[in-house]
Coordinates of C-alpha atoms in Angstrom, one line a residue:
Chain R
X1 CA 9.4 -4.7 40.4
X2 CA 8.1 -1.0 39.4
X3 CA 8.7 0.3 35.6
X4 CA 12.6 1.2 34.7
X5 CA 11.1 4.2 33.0
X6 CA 8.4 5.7 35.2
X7 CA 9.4 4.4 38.4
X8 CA 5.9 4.7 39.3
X9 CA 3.9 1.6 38.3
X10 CA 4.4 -1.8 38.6
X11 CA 6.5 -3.3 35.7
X12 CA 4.5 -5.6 33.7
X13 CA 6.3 -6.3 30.5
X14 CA 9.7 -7.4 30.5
X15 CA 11.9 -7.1 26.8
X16 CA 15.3 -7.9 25.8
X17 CA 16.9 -5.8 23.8
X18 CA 20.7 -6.2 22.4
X19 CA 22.7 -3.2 23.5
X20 CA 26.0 -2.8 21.7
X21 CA 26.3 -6.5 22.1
X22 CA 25.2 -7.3 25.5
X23 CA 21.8 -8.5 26.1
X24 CA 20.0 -5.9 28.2
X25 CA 16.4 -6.5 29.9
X26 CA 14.2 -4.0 30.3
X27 CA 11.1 -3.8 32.6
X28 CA 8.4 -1.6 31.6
X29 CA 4.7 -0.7 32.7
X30 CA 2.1 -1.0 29.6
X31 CA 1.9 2.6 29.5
X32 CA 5.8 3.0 28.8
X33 CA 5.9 0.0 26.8
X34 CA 3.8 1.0 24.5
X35 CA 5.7 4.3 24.1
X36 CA 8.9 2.3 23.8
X37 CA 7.6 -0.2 21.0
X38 CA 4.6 0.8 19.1
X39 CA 6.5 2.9 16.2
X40 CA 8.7 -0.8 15.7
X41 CA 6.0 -3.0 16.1
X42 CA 3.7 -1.5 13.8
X43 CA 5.8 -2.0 10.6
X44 CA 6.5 -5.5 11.7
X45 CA 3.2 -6.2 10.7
X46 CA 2.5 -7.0 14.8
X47 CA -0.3 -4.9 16.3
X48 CA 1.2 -4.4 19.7
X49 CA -2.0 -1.9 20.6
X50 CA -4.1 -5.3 20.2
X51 CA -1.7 -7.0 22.2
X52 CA -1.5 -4.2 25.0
X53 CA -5.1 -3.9 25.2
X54 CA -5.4 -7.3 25.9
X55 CA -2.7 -7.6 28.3
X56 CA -5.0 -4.9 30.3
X57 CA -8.2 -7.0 29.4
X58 CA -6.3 -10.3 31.5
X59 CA -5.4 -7.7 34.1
X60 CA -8.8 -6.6 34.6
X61 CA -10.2 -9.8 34.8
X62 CA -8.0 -10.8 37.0
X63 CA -9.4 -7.9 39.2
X64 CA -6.1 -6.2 38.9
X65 CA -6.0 -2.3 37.4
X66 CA -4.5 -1.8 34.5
X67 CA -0.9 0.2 35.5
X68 CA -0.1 3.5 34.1
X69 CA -3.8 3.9 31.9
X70 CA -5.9 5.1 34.6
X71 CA -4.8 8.6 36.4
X72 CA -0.9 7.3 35.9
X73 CA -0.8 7.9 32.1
X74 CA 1.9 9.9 31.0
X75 CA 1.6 13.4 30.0
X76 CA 2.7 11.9 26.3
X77 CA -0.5 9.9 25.9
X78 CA -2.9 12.6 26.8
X79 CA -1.5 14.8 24.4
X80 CA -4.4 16.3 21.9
X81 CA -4.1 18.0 18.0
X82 CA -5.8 21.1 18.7
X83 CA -6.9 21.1 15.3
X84 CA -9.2 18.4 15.2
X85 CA -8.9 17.1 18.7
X86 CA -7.3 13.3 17.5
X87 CA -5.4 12.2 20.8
X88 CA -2.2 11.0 20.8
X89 CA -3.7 7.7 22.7
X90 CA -5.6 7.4 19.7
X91 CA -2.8 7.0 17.2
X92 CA -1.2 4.6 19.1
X93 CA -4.3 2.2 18.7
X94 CA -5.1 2.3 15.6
X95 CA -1.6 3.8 13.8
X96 CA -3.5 6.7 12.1
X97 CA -3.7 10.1 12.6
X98 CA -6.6 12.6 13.0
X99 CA -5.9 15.8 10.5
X100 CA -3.0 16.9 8.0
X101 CA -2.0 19.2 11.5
X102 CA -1.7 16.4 12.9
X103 CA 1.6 15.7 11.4
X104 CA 2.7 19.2 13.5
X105 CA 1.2 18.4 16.7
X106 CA 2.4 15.2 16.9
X107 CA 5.8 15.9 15.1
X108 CA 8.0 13.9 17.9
X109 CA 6.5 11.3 18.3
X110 CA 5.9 10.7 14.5
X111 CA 9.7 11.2 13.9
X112 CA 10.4 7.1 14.5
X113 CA 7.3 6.0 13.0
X114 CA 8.7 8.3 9.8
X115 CA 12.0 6.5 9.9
X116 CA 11.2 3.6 10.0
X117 CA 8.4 3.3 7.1
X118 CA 10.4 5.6 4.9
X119 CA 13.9 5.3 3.3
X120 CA 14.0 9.3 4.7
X121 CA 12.8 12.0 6.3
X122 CA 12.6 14.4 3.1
X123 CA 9.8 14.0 0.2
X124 CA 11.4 14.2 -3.5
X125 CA 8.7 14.0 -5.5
X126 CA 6.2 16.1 -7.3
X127 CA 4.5 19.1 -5.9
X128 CA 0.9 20.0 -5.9
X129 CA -0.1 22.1 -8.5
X130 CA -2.2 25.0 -5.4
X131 CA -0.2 24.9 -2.3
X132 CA -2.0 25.2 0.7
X133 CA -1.3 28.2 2.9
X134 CA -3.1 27.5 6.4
X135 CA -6.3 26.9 5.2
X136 CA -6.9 29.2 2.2
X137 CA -5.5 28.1 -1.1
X138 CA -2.3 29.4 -2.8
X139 CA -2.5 28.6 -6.3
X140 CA 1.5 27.6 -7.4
X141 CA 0.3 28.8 -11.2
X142 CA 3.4 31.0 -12.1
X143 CA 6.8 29.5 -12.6
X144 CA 7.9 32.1 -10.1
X145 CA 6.2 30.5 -7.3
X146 CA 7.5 27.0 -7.8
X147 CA 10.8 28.3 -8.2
X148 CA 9.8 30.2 -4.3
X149 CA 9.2 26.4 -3.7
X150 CA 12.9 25.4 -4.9
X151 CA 14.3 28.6 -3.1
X152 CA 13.0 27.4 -0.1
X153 CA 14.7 23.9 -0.6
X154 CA 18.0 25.9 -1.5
X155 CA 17.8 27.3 2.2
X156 CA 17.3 24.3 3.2
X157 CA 21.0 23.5 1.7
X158 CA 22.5 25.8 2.9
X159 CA 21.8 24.8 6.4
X160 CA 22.1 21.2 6.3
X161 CA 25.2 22.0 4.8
X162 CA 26.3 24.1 7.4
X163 CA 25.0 21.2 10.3
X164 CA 27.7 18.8 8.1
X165 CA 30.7 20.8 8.6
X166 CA 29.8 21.3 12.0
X167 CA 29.2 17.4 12.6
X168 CA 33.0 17.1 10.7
X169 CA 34.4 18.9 13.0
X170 CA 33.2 17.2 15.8
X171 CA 34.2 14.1 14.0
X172 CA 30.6 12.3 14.6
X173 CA 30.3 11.0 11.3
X174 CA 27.0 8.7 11.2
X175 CA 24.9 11.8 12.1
X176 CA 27.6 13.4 9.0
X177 CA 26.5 10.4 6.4
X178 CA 22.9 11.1 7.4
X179 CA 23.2 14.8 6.8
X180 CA 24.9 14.1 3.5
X181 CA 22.1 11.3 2.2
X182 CA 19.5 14.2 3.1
X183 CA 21.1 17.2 1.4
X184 CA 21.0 14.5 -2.1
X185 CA 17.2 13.8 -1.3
X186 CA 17.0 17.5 -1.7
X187 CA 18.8 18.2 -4.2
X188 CA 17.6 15.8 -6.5
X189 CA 13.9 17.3 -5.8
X190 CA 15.3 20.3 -6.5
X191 CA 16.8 19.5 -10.0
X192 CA 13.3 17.5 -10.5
X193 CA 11.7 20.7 -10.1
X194 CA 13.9 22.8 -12.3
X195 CA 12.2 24.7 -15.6
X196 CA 13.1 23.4 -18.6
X197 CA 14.6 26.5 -21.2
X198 CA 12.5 25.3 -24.2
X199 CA 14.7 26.3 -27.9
X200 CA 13.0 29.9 -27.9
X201 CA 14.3 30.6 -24.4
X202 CA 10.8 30.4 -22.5
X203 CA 10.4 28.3 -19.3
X204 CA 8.1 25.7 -20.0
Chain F
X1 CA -23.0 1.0 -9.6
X2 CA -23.6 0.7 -13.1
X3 CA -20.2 -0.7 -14.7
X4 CA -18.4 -3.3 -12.7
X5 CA -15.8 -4.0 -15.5
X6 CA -12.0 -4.5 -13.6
X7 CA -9.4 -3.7 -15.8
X8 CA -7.0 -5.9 -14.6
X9 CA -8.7 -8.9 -15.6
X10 CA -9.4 -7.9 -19.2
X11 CA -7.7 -10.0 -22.0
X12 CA -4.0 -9.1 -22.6
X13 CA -1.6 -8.3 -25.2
X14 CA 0.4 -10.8 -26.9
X15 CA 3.6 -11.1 -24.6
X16 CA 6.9 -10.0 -26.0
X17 CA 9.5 -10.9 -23.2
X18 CA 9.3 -14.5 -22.1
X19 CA 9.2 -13.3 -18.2
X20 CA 5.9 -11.7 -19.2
X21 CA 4.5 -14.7 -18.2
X22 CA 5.1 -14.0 -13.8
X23 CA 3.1 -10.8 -14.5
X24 CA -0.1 -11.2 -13.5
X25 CA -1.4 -7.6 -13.3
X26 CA 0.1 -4.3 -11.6
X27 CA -1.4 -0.6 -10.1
X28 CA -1.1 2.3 -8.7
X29 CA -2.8 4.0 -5.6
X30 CA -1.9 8.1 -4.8
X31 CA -3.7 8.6 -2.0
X32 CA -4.5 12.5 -1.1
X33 CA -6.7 14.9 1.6
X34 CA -7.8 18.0 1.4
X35 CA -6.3 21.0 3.6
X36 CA -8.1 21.7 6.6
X37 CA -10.1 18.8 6.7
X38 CA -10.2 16.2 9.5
X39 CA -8.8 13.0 7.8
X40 CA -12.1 10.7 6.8
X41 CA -11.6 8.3 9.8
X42 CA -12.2 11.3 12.3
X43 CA -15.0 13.7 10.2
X44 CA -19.1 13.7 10.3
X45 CA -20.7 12.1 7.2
X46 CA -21.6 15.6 6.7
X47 CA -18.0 17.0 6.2
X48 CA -17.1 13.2 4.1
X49 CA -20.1 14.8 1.9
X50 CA -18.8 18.0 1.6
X51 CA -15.7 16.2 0.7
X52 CA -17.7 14.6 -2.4
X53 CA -19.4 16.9 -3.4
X54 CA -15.4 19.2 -3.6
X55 CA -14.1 16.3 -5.4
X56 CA -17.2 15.9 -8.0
X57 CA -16.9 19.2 -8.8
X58 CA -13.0 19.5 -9.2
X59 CA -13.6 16.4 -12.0
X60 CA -16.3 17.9 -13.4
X61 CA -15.8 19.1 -17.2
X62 CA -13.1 17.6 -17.3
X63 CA -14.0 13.9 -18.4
X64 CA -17.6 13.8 -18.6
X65 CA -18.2 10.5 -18.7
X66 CA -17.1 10.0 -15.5
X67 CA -19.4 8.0 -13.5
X68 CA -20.4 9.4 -9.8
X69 CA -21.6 6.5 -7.1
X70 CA -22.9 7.5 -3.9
X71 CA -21.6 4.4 -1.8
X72 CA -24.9 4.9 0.5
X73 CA -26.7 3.9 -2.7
X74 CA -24.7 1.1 -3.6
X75 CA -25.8 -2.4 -3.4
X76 CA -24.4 -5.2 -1.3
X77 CA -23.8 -7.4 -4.8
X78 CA -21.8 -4.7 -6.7
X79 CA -19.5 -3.7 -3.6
X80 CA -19.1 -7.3 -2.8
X81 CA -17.7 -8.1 -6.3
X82 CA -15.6 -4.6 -6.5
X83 CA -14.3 -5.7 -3.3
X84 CA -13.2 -9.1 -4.8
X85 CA -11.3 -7.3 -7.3
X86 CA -9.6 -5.5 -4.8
X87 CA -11.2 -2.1 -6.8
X88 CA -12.7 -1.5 -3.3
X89 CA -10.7 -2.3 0.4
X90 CA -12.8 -4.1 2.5
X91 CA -14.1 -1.6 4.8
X92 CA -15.4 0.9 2.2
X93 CA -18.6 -0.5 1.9
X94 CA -19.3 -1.5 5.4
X95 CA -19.5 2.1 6.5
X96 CA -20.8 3.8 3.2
X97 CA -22.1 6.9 4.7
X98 CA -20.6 10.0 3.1
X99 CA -17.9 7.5 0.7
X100 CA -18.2 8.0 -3.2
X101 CA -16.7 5.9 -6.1
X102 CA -15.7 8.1 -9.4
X103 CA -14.7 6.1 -12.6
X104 CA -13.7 6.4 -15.9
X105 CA -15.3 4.2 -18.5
X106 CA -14.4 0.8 -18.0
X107 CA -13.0 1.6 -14.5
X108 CA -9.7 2.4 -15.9
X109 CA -9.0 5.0 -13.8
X110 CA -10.7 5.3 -9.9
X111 CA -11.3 7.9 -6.9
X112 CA -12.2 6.5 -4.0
X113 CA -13.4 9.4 -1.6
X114 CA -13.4 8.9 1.9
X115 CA -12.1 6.1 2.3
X116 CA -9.1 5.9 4.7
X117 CA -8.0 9.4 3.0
X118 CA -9.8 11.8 1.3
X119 CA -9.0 10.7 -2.3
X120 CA -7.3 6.9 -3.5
X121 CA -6.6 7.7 -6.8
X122 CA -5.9 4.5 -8.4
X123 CA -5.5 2.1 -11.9
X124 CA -5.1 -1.1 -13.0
X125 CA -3.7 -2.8 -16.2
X126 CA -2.8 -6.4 -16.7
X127 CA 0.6 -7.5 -16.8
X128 CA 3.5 -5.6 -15.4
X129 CA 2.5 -2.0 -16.7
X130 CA 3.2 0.6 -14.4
X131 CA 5.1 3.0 -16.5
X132 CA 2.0 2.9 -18.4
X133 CA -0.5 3.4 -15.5
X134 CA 1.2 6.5 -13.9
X135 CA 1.0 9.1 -16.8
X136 CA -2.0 9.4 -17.2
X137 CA -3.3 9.4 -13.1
X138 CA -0.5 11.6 -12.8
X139 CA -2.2 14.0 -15.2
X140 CA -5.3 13.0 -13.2
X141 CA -3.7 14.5 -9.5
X142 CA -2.7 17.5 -11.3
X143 CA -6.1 18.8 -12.7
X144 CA -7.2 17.7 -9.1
X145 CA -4.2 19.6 -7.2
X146 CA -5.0 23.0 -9.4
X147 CA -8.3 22.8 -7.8
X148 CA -8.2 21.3 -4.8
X149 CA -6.2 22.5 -2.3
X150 CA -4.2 19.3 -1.2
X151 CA -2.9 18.7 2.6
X152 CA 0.8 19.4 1.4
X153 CA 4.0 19.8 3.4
X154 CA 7.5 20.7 1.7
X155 CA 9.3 18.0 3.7
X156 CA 6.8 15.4 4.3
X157 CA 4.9 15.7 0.7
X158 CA 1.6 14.5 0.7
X159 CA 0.0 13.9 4.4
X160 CA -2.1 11.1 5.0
X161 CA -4.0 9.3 7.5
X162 CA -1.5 6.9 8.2
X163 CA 2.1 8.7 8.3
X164 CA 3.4 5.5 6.5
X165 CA 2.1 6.3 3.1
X166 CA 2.9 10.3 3.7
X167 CA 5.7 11.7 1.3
X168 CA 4.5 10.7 -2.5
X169 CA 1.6 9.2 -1.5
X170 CA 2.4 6.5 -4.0
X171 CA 1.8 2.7 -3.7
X172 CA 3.1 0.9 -6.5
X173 CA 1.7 -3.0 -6.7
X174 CA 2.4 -5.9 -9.3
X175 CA 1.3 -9.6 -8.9
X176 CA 3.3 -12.2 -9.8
X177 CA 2.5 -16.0 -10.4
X178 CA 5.3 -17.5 -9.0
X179 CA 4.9 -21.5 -8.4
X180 CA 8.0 -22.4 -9.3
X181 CA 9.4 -21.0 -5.7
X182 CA 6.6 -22.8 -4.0
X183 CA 7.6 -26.1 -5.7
X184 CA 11.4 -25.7 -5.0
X185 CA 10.6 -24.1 -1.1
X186 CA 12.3 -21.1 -2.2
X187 CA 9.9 -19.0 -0.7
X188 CA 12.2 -18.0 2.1
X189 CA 14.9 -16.9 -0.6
X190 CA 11.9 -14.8 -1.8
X191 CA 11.4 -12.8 1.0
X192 CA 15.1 -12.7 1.4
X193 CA 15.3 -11.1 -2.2
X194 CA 12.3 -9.0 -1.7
X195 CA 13.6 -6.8 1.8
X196 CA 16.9 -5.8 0.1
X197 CA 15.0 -4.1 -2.7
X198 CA 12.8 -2.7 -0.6
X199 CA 9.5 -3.7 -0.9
X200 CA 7.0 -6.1 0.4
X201 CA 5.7 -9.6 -0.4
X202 CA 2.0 -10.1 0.2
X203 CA -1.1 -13.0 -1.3
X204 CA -4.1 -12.1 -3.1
X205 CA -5.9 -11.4 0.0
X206 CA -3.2 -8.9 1.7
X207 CA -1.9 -11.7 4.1
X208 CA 2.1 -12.4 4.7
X209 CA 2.3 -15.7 5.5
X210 CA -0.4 -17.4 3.2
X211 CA -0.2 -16.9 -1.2
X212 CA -2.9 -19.0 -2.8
X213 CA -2.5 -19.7 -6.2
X214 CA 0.7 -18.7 -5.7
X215 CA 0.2 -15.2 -6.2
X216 CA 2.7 -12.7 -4.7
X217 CA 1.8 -8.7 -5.0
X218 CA 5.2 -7.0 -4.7
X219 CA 4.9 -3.3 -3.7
X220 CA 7.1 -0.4 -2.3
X221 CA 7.3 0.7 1.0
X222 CA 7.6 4.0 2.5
X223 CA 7.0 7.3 0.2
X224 CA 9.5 9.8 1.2
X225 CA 13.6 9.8 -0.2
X226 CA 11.7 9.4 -3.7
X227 CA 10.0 10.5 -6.6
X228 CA 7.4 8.9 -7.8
X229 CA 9.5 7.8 -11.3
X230 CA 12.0 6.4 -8.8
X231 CA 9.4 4.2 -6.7
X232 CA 8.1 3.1 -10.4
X233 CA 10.9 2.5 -11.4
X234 CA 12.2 0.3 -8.7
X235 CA 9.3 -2.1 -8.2
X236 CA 9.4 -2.5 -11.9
X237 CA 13.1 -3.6 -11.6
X238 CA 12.4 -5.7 -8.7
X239 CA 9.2 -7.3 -10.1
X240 CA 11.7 -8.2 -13.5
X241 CA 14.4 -9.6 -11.0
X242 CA 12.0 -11.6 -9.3
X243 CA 10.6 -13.4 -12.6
X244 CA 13.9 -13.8 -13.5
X245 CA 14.6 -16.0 -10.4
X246 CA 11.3 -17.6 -11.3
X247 CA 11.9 -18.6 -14.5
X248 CA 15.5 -19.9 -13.4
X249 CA 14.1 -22.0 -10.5
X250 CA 11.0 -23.6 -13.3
X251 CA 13.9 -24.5 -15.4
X252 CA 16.2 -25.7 -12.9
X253 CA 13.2 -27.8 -11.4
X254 CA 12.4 -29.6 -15.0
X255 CA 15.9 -30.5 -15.0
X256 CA 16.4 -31.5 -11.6
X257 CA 13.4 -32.4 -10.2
X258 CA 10.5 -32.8 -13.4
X259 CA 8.7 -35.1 -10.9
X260 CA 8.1 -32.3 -8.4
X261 CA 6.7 -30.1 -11.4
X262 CA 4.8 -33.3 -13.1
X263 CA 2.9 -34.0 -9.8
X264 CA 2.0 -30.9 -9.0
X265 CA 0.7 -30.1 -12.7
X266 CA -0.9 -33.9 -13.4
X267 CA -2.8 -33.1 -9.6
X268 CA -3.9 -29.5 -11.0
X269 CA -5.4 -31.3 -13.6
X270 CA -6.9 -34.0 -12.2
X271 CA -8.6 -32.0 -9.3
X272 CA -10.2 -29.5 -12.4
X273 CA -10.9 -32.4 -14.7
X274 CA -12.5 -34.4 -11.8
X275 CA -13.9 -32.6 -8.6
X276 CA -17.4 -31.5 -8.1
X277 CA -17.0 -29.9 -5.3
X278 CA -14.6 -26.8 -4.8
X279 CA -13.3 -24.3 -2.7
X280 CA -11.9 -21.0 -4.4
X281 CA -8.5 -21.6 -2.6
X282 CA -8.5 -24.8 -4.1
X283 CA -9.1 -23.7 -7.5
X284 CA -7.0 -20.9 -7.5
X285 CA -4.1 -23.4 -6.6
X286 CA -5.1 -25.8 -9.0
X287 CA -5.3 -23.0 -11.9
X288 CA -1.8 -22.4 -10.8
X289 CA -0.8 -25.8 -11.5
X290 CA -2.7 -25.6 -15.0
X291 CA -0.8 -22.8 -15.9
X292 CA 2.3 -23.8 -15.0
X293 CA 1.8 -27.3 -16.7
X294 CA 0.6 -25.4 -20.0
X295 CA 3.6 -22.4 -19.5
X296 CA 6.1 -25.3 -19.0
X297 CA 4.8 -27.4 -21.9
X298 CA 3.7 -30.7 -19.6
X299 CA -0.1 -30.1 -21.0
X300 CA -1.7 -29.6 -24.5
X301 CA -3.4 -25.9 -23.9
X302 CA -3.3 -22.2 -25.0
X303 CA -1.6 -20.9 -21.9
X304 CA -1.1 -17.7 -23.5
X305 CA -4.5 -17.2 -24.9
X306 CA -5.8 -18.3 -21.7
X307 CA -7.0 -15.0 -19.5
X308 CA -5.9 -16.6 -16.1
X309 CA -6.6 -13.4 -14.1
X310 CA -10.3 -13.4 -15.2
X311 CA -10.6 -17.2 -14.1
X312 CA -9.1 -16.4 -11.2
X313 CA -11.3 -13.7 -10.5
X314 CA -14.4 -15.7 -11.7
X315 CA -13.8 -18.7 -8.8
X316 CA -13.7 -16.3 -6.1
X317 CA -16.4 -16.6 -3.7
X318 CA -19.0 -13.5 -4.4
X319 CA -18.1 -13.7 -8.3
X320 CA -19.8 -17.1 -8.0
X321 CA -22.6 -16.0 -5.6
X322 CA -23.5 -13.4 -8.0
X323 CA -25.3 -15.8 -10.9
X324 CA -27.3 -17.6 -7.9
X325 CA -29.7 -14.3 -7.9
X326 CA -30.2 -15.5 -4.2
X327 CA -27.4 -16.4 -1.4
X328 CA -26.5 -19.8 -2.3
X329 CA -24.7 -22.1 0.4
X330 CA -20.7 -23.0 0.7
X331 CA -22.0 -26.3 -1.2
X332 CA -23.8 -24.5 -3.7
X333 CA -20.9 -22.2 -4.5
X334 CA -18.7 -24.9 -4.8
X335 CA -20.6 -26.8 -6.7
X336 CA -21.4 -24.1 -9.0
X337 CA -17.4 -23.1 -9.1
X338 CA -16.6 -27.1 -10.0
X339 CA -19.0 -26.7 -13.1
X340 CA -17.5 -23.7 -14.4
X341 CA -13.9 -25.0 -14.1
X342 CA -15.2 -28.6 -16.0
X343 CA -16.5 -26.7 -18.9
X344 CA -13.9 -23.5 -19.6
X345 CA -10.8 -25.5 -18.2
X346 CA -10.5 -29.0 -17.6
X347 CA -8.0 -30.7 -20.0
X348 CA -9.3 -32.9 -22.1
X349 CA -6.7 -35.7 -21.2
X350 CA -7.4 -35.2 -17.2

């Protein structure tokens, strides 16, 4: 039986997943497997990059090659930060990642692993006190530029906002409530981030 | 390293609210990297000691009495017994090259460079006290963030090696003693109450499944959605909802069942009174029976005078290795760990 996904290699791992209340299986190759199920397995606590590996170990003992690793792997897994060179492949072992850019060259694949270990997507808490810009520093000192940070998260208001009308209209109303929970996130960073008048008028 | 003091295990503070008695001890981690810099796991000891040296000299004038320890220069003993006290995660010390430890005096604050991030900046108090610990290590991260220039994103916060701690960066942890759920096999109820509030349930030695001495360390998941006062906030509020089950289910139990509590507090006693041979898990569970019998009134003792995070630190394994001056056998430890128990903790009436 070749891989649902790939239709290329042999299907190897076989999972059952409930799909709007029907039991579904699904046959997969390691290679897609592992695409489909690392991001939930790795906050259950299972390490399925252990168990993959040494699903491939039995294979290769068994004199068998291991499907979709050797010159079948997906264009996904070969993928490279070209900051600091941390494959894709690599993050998938061993759940961490190579640089802060990073976080930009693997921003797909990191957007389920981000759901699911946070409560969401936006941060709310404190800022750094010197902002990085690229690689030189930015030092946030003046109240100015932290406010530059808070008009930043205004804009981003503005256009979530716009995404919820929009989502409405067209009456799909889970991506609505999610649009909704994310435009609070931001606005209560934003009101965390607010200068306090102090009694003589100054920001402090 | 030259003071090994661990501030969770110093003596406490008379306790004012009667559920003080679930709180063992509570922390926090930030963890933080520099801009521009390959995260630790993927950079040359050379850039981790370029990383040192950035962070030594961002502290420096500051707090001078800071002390600076080169983990290449540190010495099997002392990391071992950090490492017990959970000042130190267990792979810091097994690949020291280009890793630092800075402390404050007494330990009461700590950076760990290089370890799976650039910085864990982290501290520890007895009891439930983590409205108390983040001030000041807040304070801490910002004269570090005006001179350091953090690995920052607007919508994911603070980036880190592993994208489940990204967003605040903050890892909020209290212990609780909790036998009175192992004794009534509400553990499942605990995990039940524990996923709602979101955060996690794990033993003294990180596992899910396994809590000797029936020790649970409750701590939020996830960083991003909230601030860092909200995560405090919440595992404070969960850590007070979960002592208040505890206590419920202790006093339920001594009027329902006083032989379940009886047997396992006369057994604690018995095993410390009597055994001459030990192992720490052992001892950890039977201190958790001592206490419980003292807490709960079934033995003649100064529960609350007693400083039950020190003994539980001083059965552990390395803490007992450490007065050998050589690397004594299981036997010896045990043997060494059944003395110590006799003389500062057996009941008089066994």
């Amino acid at each position: 039986m070749l891989c649902q996904i790939c239709k290329v290699n042999p299907a190897s791992i076989h999972i059952q997943e409930i799909v709007n209340g029907k039991k579904q299986t699904i046959h997969l190759c390691l290679s897609c497997a592992g695409k489909k199920t690392l991001a939930h397995a790795m906050f259950d606590g299972m390490d399925l990059g252990d168990i993959l590996n040494s699903l491939e170990q039995n294979l290769a003992e068994m004199g068998m090659p291991a499907p979709g690793r050797e010159d079948g792997a997906a264009d996904g897994e070969k993928k490279v930060c070209p900051v600091c060179a941390w494959r894709l492949e690599q993050f998938r072992e061993t759940g961490r990642l190579g640089c802060p850019a990073c976080y930009e060259s693997f921003a797909d694949e990191l957007k389920n692993t981000l759901a699911f270990a946070h409560r969401s997507c936006v941060h709310t808490g404190k800022l750094p006190l010197y902002l990085p810009q690229k690689q030189t520093g930015k030092k946030l000192d003046s109240m100015e530029e932290r406010l530059g940070m808070n008009r930043e998260r205004e804009r981003q208001i503005e256009t979530l906002e716009r995404d919820l009308a929009e989502s409405v209209r067209r009456e799909e109303y889970e991506l609505a409530a999610e649009l909704r929970d994310k435009i609070e996130s931001i606005r209560r960073a934003l009101a965390a981030c607010q200068p306090v008048k102090t009694a003589d008028g100054d920001p402090c | 390293m030259s003071d090994l003091t661990v501030p969770w295990a110093k003596a406490r503070r008379k306790k004012a609210d009667p559920a003080d008695i679930v709180f063992a001890w509570s922390g926090i981690r930030l963890a933080r990297n520099l801009e521009g810099e390959a995260f630790p796991g993927n950079s040359s000891p050379d850039r981790r000691r370029a990383v040192c040296a950035a962070v030594r000299e961002a502290l420096a004038g500051r707090d001078p009495q800071w002390s600076y320890q080169n983990a290449e220069l540190l010495n099997a003993r002392d990391a071992g017994l950090l490492e017990e006290a959970r000042l130190l995660p267990g792979d810091f010390y097994q690949n020291p090259q280009g890793r630092a430890i800075l402390a404050s005096p007494g330990n009461a604050a700590m950076i760990l460079v290089n370890g799976e991030d650039h910085l864990w900046i982290r501290a520890d108090r007895p009891g439930l006290a983590l409205d108390r610990v983040y001030p000041p290590l807040d304070a801490l991260d910002d004269h570090l963030s005006s001179r350091l220039a953090y690995a920052f994103s607007p919508d994911l916060g603070f980036l880190t090696s592993d994208p489940a701690n990204a967003g605040t960066a903050l890892r909020a942890g209290v212990f609780l003693h909790l036998p009175g759920m192992m004794l009534s096999g509400e553990e499942k109820i605990l995990q039940r109450t524990a996923e709602p509030l979101g955060v996690a349930l794990t033993g003294f030695h990180g596992e899910k499944d396994r809590f000797p001495g029936n020790l649970y360390e409750l701590s939020n998941r996830g960083g991003l959605g909230e601030s860092e006062a909200e995560i405090v906030a919440r595992v404070t509020a969960a850590a007070h909802k979960i002592a208040e089950e505890e206590l419920t289910v202790r006093a339920d139990l001594k009027r329902r069942h006083p032989e379940r509590i009886m047997d396992f507090c006369s057994r604690a006693k018995a095993v410390l009174a009597n055994a001459y041979l030990i192992s720490a898990t052992e001892a950890m569970n039977a201190l958790s029976g001592l206490r419980l019998a003292e807490e709960a009134g079934y033995a003649e003792g100064p529960a609350a005078a007693r400083n039950w995070n020190e003994l539980l630190l001083a059965v552990q394994p390395k803490h007992i290795a450490a007065a050998f001056g050589y690397e004594p056998s299981a036997e010896e430890r045990a043997i060494r760990r059944a003395e110590l128990l006799r003389a500062r903790v057996a009941p008089a009436e066994g």
